[in-house]
Short mmCIF file of C-alpha atoms in Angstrom, two decimals:
data_model
loop_
_atom_site.label_atom_id
_atom_site.label_comp_id
_atom_site.label_asym_id
_atom_site.label_seq_id
_atom_site.Cartn_x
_atom_site.Cartn_y
_atom_site.Cartn_z
CA UNK A 1 0.03 0.02 0.01
CA UNK A 2 1.32 3.47 -0.93
CA UNK A 3 3.62 2.28 -3.69
CA UNK A 4 3.21 2.96 -7.42
CA UNK A 5 4.40 0.65 -10.23
CA UNK A 6 5.88 3.32 -12.59
CA UNK A 7 9.30 3.49 -11.03
CA UNK A 8 9.10 7.30 -10.86
CA UNK A 9 8.89 7.43 -7.03
CA UNK A 10 5.40 8.91 -6.96
CA UNK A 11 4.62 7.09 -3.69
CA UNK A 12 2.09 7.92 -1.02
CA UNK A 13 2.79 7.87 2.69
CA UNK A 14 0.27 5.84 4.69
CA UNK A 15 -1.38 7.79 7.44
CA UNK A 16 -4.37 6.59 9.45
CA UNK A 17 -5.82 6.73 12.99
CA UNK A 18 -6.61 3.01 12.80
CA UNK A 19 -4.23 0.40 14.09
CA UNK A 20 -4.95 -1.64 10.99
CA UNK A 21 -5.90 0.82 8.30
CA UNK A 22 -5.48 -1.24 5.11
CA UNK A 23 -8.61 -3.05 4.06
CA UNK A 24 -9.31 -6.07 1.79
CA UNK A 25 -12.44 -4.34 0.44
CA UNK A 26 -11.74 -3.74 -3.28
CA UNK A 27 -13.73 -3.07 -6.43
CA UNK A 28 -13.50 -6.75 -7.31
CA UNK A 29 -14.62 -7.97 -3.88
CA UNK A 30 -16.97 -5.75 -1.85
CA UNK A 31 -17.79 -6.19 1.80
CA UNK A 32 -20.73 -4.65 3.72
CA UNK A 33 -20.69 -1.28 5.35
CA UNK A 34 -23.42 0.81 7.08
CA UNK A 35 -25.37 3.58 5.41
CA UNK A 36 -27.65 5.81 7.50
CA UNK A 37 -29.49 7.00 4.33
CA UNK A 38 -30.90 3.53 3.91
CA UNK A 39 -32.51 3.41 7.35
CA UNK A 40 -35.44 5.22 8.75
CA UNK A 41 -33.88 6.01 12.12
CA UNK A 42 -30.22 6.62 12.77
CA UNK A 43 -29.04 9.61 14.76
CA UNK A 44 -25.50 8.48 15.25
CA UNK A 45 -22.16 8.80 13.36
CA UNK A 46 -19.93 6.53 11.35
CA UNK A 47 -16.22 6.41 10.59
CA UNK A 48 -13.53 3.89 9.47
CA UNK A 49 -15.27 3.19 6.16
CA UNK A 50 -18.72 3.21 7.87
CA UNK A 51 -17.77 0.16 9.95
CA UNK A 52 -17.48 1.94 13.35
CA UNK A 53 -20.66 3.34 14.70
CA UNK A 54 -21.58 5.67 17.57
CA UNK A 55 -25.24 6.08 18.68
CA UNK A 56 -27.00 9.44 18.65
CA UNK A 57 -27.29 11.75 21.69
CA UNK A 58 -30.01 10.52 24.04
CA UNK A 59 -31.92 8.80 21.27
CA UNK A 60 -32.80 5.26 20.38
CA UNK A 61 -30.86 4.28 17.35
CA UNK A 62 -30.87 1.31 14.91
CA UNK A 63 -29.05 0.71 11.59
CA UNK A 64 -28.47 -2.07 9.08
CA UNK A 65 -25.70 -2.91 6.71
CA UNK A 66 -26.05 -2.27 2.97
CA UNK A 67 -25.64 -5.95 1.90
CA UNK A 68 -28.16 -8.63 2.73
CA UNK A 69 -28.10 -12.43 2.09
CA UNK A 70 -30.90 -14.58 0.88
CA UNK A 71 -29.31 -18.05 1.28
CA UNK A 72 -26.14 -19.62 2.51
CA UNK A 73 -24.34 -19.51 5.85
CA UNK A 74 -22.51 -16.38 7.02
CA UNK A 75 -20.19 -15.09 9.77
CA UNK A 76 -19.24 -11.62 11.06
CA UNK A 77 -17.78 -10.07 14.17
CA UNK A 78 -18.57 -6.94 16.34
CA UNK A 79 -16.54 -5.31 19.03
CA UNK A 80 -18.23 -2.75 21.28
CA UNK A 81 -16.34 0.47 21.83
CA UNK A 82 -18.90 1.97 24.31
CA UNK A 83 -21.76 0.11 26.05
CA UNK A 84 -23.87 3.06 27.00
CA UNK A 85 -26.67 2.94 29.66
CA UNK A 86 -30.21 1.80 29.96
CA UNK A 87 -31.88 -1.54 29.30
CA UNK A 88 -31.38 -1.93 25.52
CA UNK A 89 -28.04 -0.20 25.40
CA UNK A 90 -25.97 -2.19 22.90
CA UNK A 91 -27.32 -4.94 20.61
CA UNK A 92 -26.17 -6.74 17.46
CA UNK A 93 -27.69 -9.33 15.12
CA UNK A 94 -29.71 -9.36 11.89
CA UNK A 95 -32.83 -7.63 10.55
CA UNK A 96 -34.89 -8.48 7.44
CA UNK A 97 -36.07 -4.98 6.42
CA UNK A 98 -33.54 -2.22 6.87
CA UNK A 99 -35.96 0.37 5.50
CA UNK A 100 -38.64 -0.58 8.06
CA UNK A 101 -36.86 -0.30 11.30
CA UNK A 102 -38.99 2.66 12.42
CA UNK A 103 -38.25 4.52 15.64
CA UNK A 104 -37.73 3.69 19.33
CA UNK A 105 -38.86 0.22 20.40
CA UNK A 106 -40.49 -0.71 17.04
CA UNK A 107 -36.99 -1.26 15.66
CA UNK A 108 -37.58 -4.56 14.08
CA UNK A 109 -37.50 -6.44 17.37
CA UNK A 110 -41.13 -5.87 18.35
CA UNK A 111 -42.65 -6.62 15.01
CA UNK A 112 -40.76 -9.84 14.25
CA UNK A 113 -38.13 -8.40 11.87
CA UNK A 114 -34.94 -9.03 13.80
CA UNK A 115 -32.99 -11.29 16.17
CA UNK A 116 -30.44 -9.48 18.31
CA UNK A 117 -28.06 -10.23 21.24
CA UNK A 118 -28.01 -7.59 23.85
CA UNK A 119 -25.05 -6.76 25.99
CA UNK A 120 -26.84 -7.88 29.17
CA UNK A 121 -26.90 -11.49 27.77
CA UNK A 122 -30.46 -11.33 26.49
CA UNK A 123 -31.50 -12.56 23.03
CA UNK A 124 -34.45 -10.47 21.77
CA UNK A 125 -36.78 -11.43 18.98
CA UNK A 126 -40.45 -11.22 18.10
CA UNK A 127 -40.85 -8.50 20.71
CA UNK A 128 -39.73 -10.82 23.59
CA UNK A 129 -36.50 -10.66 25.67
CA UNK A 130 -35.22 -14.18 26.35
CA UNK A 131 -33.01 -13.61 29.38
CA UNK A 132 -29.79 -15.35 30.30
CA UNK A 133 -29.21 -16.92 26.89
CA UNK A 134 -25.54 -15.91 26.98
CA UNK A 135 -23.14 -13.99 29.17
CA UNK A 136 -23.18 -10.26 29.37
CA UNK A 137 -20.46 -8.43 27.33
CA UNK A 138 -18.72 -5.09 27.38
CA UNK A 139 -16.03 -3.09 25.64
CA UNK A 140 -13.16 -5.13 24.12
CA UNK A 141 -15.28 -8.26 23.96
CA UNK A 142 -15.79 -9.58 20.45
CA UNK A 143 -19.29 -10.82 19.64
CA UNK A 144 -19.57 -13.12 16.55
CA UNK A 145 -22.75 -13.84 14.62
CA UNK A 146 -23.43 -17.04 12.74
CA UNK A 147 -26.28 -16.40 10.26
CA UNK A 148 -27.72 -19.59 8.79
CA UNK A 149 -30.22 -18.40 6.06
CA UNK A 150 -30.75 -21.91 4.70
CA UNK A 151 -32.26 -23.03 8.01
CA UNK A 152 -33.77 -19.64 9.12
CA UNK A 153 -31.74 -19.29 12.25
CA UNK A 154 -28.96 -17.30 13.98
CA UNK A 155 -26.68 -17.62 16.98
CA UNK A 156 -23.91 -15.70 18.77
CA UNK A 157 -20.53 -16.11 20.43
CA UNK A 158 -18.44 -14.19 22.93
CA UNK A 159 -14.65 -14.14 22.46
CA UNK A 160 -14.58 -17.34 20.37
CA UNK A 161 -17.02 -19.39 22.47
CA UNK A 162 -20.63 -19.94 21.44
CA UNK A 163 -23.55 -19.20 23.84
CA UNK A 164 -25.33 -22.31 25.19
CA UNK A 165 -28.81 -20.78 25.90
CA UNK A 166 -28.42 -21.01 29.70
CA UNK A 167 -26.31 -17.89 30.28
CA UNK A 168 -22.88 -19.17 29.32
CA UNK A 169 -20.50 -18.96 26.32
CA UNK A 170 -18.66 -22.27 26.58
CA UNK A 171 -19.27 -24.12 23.38
CA UNK A 172 -16.55 -24.67 20.70
CA UNK A 173 -19.15 -24.75 17.93
CA UNK A 174 -22.78 -23.44 17.77
CA UNK A 175 -25.36 -25.51 19.61
CA UNK A 176 -28.11 -23.05 20.64
CA UNK A 177 -29.86 -21.58 17.59
CA UNK A 178 -32.63 -18.88 17.46
CA UNK A 179 -35.18 -19.44 14.71
CA UNK A 180 -36.15 -16.33 12.67
CA UNK A 181 -39.66 -15.01 13.51
CA UNK A 182 -42.26 -15.69 10.81
CA UNK A 183 -42.21 -12.17 9.40
CA UNK A 184 -38.45 -12.41 8.97
CA UNK A 185 -38.71 -15.82 7.27
CA UNK A 186 -41.37 -14.38 4.90
CA UNK A 187 -39.00 -11.57 3.92
CA UNK A 188 -36.46 -14.24 3.01
CA UNK A 189 -33.40 -11.94 3.49
CA UNK A 190 -31.27 -10.84 6.41
CA UNK A 191 -29.02 -7.80 6.92
CA UNK A 192 -26.44 -7.36 9.77
CA UNK A 193 -27.65 -4.74 12.18
CA UNK A 194 -26.56 -2.65 15.19
CA UNK A 195 -28.76 -0.91 17.72
CA UNK A 196 -29.12 1.06 20.91
CA UNK A 197 -32.73 1.20 22.00
CA UNK A 198 -32.12 3.18 25.15
CA UNK A 199 -32.59 6.94 25.18
CA UNK A 200 -30.18 7.33 28.00
CA UNK A 201 -26.71 8.76 27.83
CA UNK A 202 -23.92 7.85 27.27
CA UNK A 203 -24.65 6.24 23.95
CA UNK A 204 -23.34 2.88 22.67
CA UNK A 205 -21.10 2.17 19.80
CA UNK A 206 -18.96 -0.44 18.19
CA UNK A 207 -17.00 -1.65 15.18
CA UNK A 208 -17.86 -4.42 12.70
CA UNK A 209 -15.56 -6.82 10.91
CA UNK A 210 -17.13 -8.42 7.97
CA UNK A 211 -13.85 -10.01 6.91
CA UNK A 212 -11.93 -7.06 5.61
CA UNK A 213 -10.63 -6.86 8.63
CA UNK A 214 -10.88 -4.08 11.30
CA UNK A 215 -10.19 -3.35 14.95
CA UNK A 216 -6.55 -4.50 14.58
CA UNK A 217 -7.25 -8.24 14.90
CA UNK A 218 -4.33 -10.15 16.50
CA UNK A 219 -4.69 -13.46 14.65
CA UNK A 220 -6.31 -13.39 11.17
CA UNK A 221 -8.44 -16.51 10.93
CA UNK A 222 -9.73 -16.93 7.36
CA UNK A 223 -13.09 -18.32 6.31
CA UNK A 224 -13.17 -21.52 4.26
CA UNK A 225 -12.91 -19.57 0.98
CA UNK A 226 -10.08 -17.43 2.21
CA UNK A 227 -11.80 -14.14 1.39
CA UNK A 228 -12.61 -13.02 4.95
CA UNK A 229 -10.17 -12.55 7.84
CA UNK A 230 -11.42 -12.61 11.42
CA UNK A 231 -10.29 -12.71 15.04
CA UNK A 232 -11.85 -16.12 15.53
CA UNK A 233 -12.26 -19.04 13.08
CA UNK A 234 -15.80 -19.17 11.56
CA UNK A 235 -17.80 -22.36 12.05
CA UNK A 236 -17.41 -25.02 9.40
CA UNK A 237 -19.30 -24.01 6.25
CA UNK A 238 -19.75 -20.32 7.23
CA UNK A 239 -18.36 -17.50 5.10
CA UNK A 240 -17.63 -13.85 5.14
CA UNK A 241 -20.33 -11.64 3.57
CA UNK A 242 -18.70 -10.36 0.45
CA UNK A 243 -19.48 -10.37 -3.30
CA UNK A 244 -17.14 -13.26 -4.18
CA UNK A 245 -18.60 -15.46 -1.50
CA UNK A 246 -22.18 -14.47 -2.30
CA UNK A 247 -21.56 -15.47 -5.92
CA UNK A 248 -20.17 -18.83 -4.87
CA UNK A 249 -22.19 -19.74 -1.79
CA UNK A 250 -25.18 -17.44 -1.65
#
């Protein structure tokens, strides 16, 4: 990065705030990013190629990525940078209609359009909070999402160990799955999402890695196709969401 091929010495000097600024996202292989213009309600900010988010001031916020998947099995990671306060203060998962997330507590979770893992260990879907499904999480923890569109289900891990449905994350591979609500199954598509449904301050935020990678991962674990690089190894048969993998597996 920063070098030309002409031999004339017209080289750029790399300069970035990020610990790992170079990305694998290229015109020939695109990865998801977030776009507030495609969502009804987002009062926050984005940086680092729209992969790091910060919720709005004293407002419930919710946003989805710009690439959805209709079939296949997919994996992505999220690291919180600020948990925030309140009951629904940092959550991550998948939503089926990014243009219908509405405002406040109608953000897909109460009308059956999303499944999300909250930082208090709750899994929320179809308007119901299922408590103690996994452990709580905070800043520096890495939450991974396994999205199985072929079987209409999703699950989560914390720091490389998958939640077991009884409040722990101690499984080497996914065992406790959460079936998509009926409305989400009928939509037949899912988009990665981030939310903060609390109106309290401070506001939550975090950074996504869809495989390109971000947040200065310490050990790049590739997906089966080798297109995505992650902190933890994706489950067998799960892939990074990117155009090359969607063409081959989605």
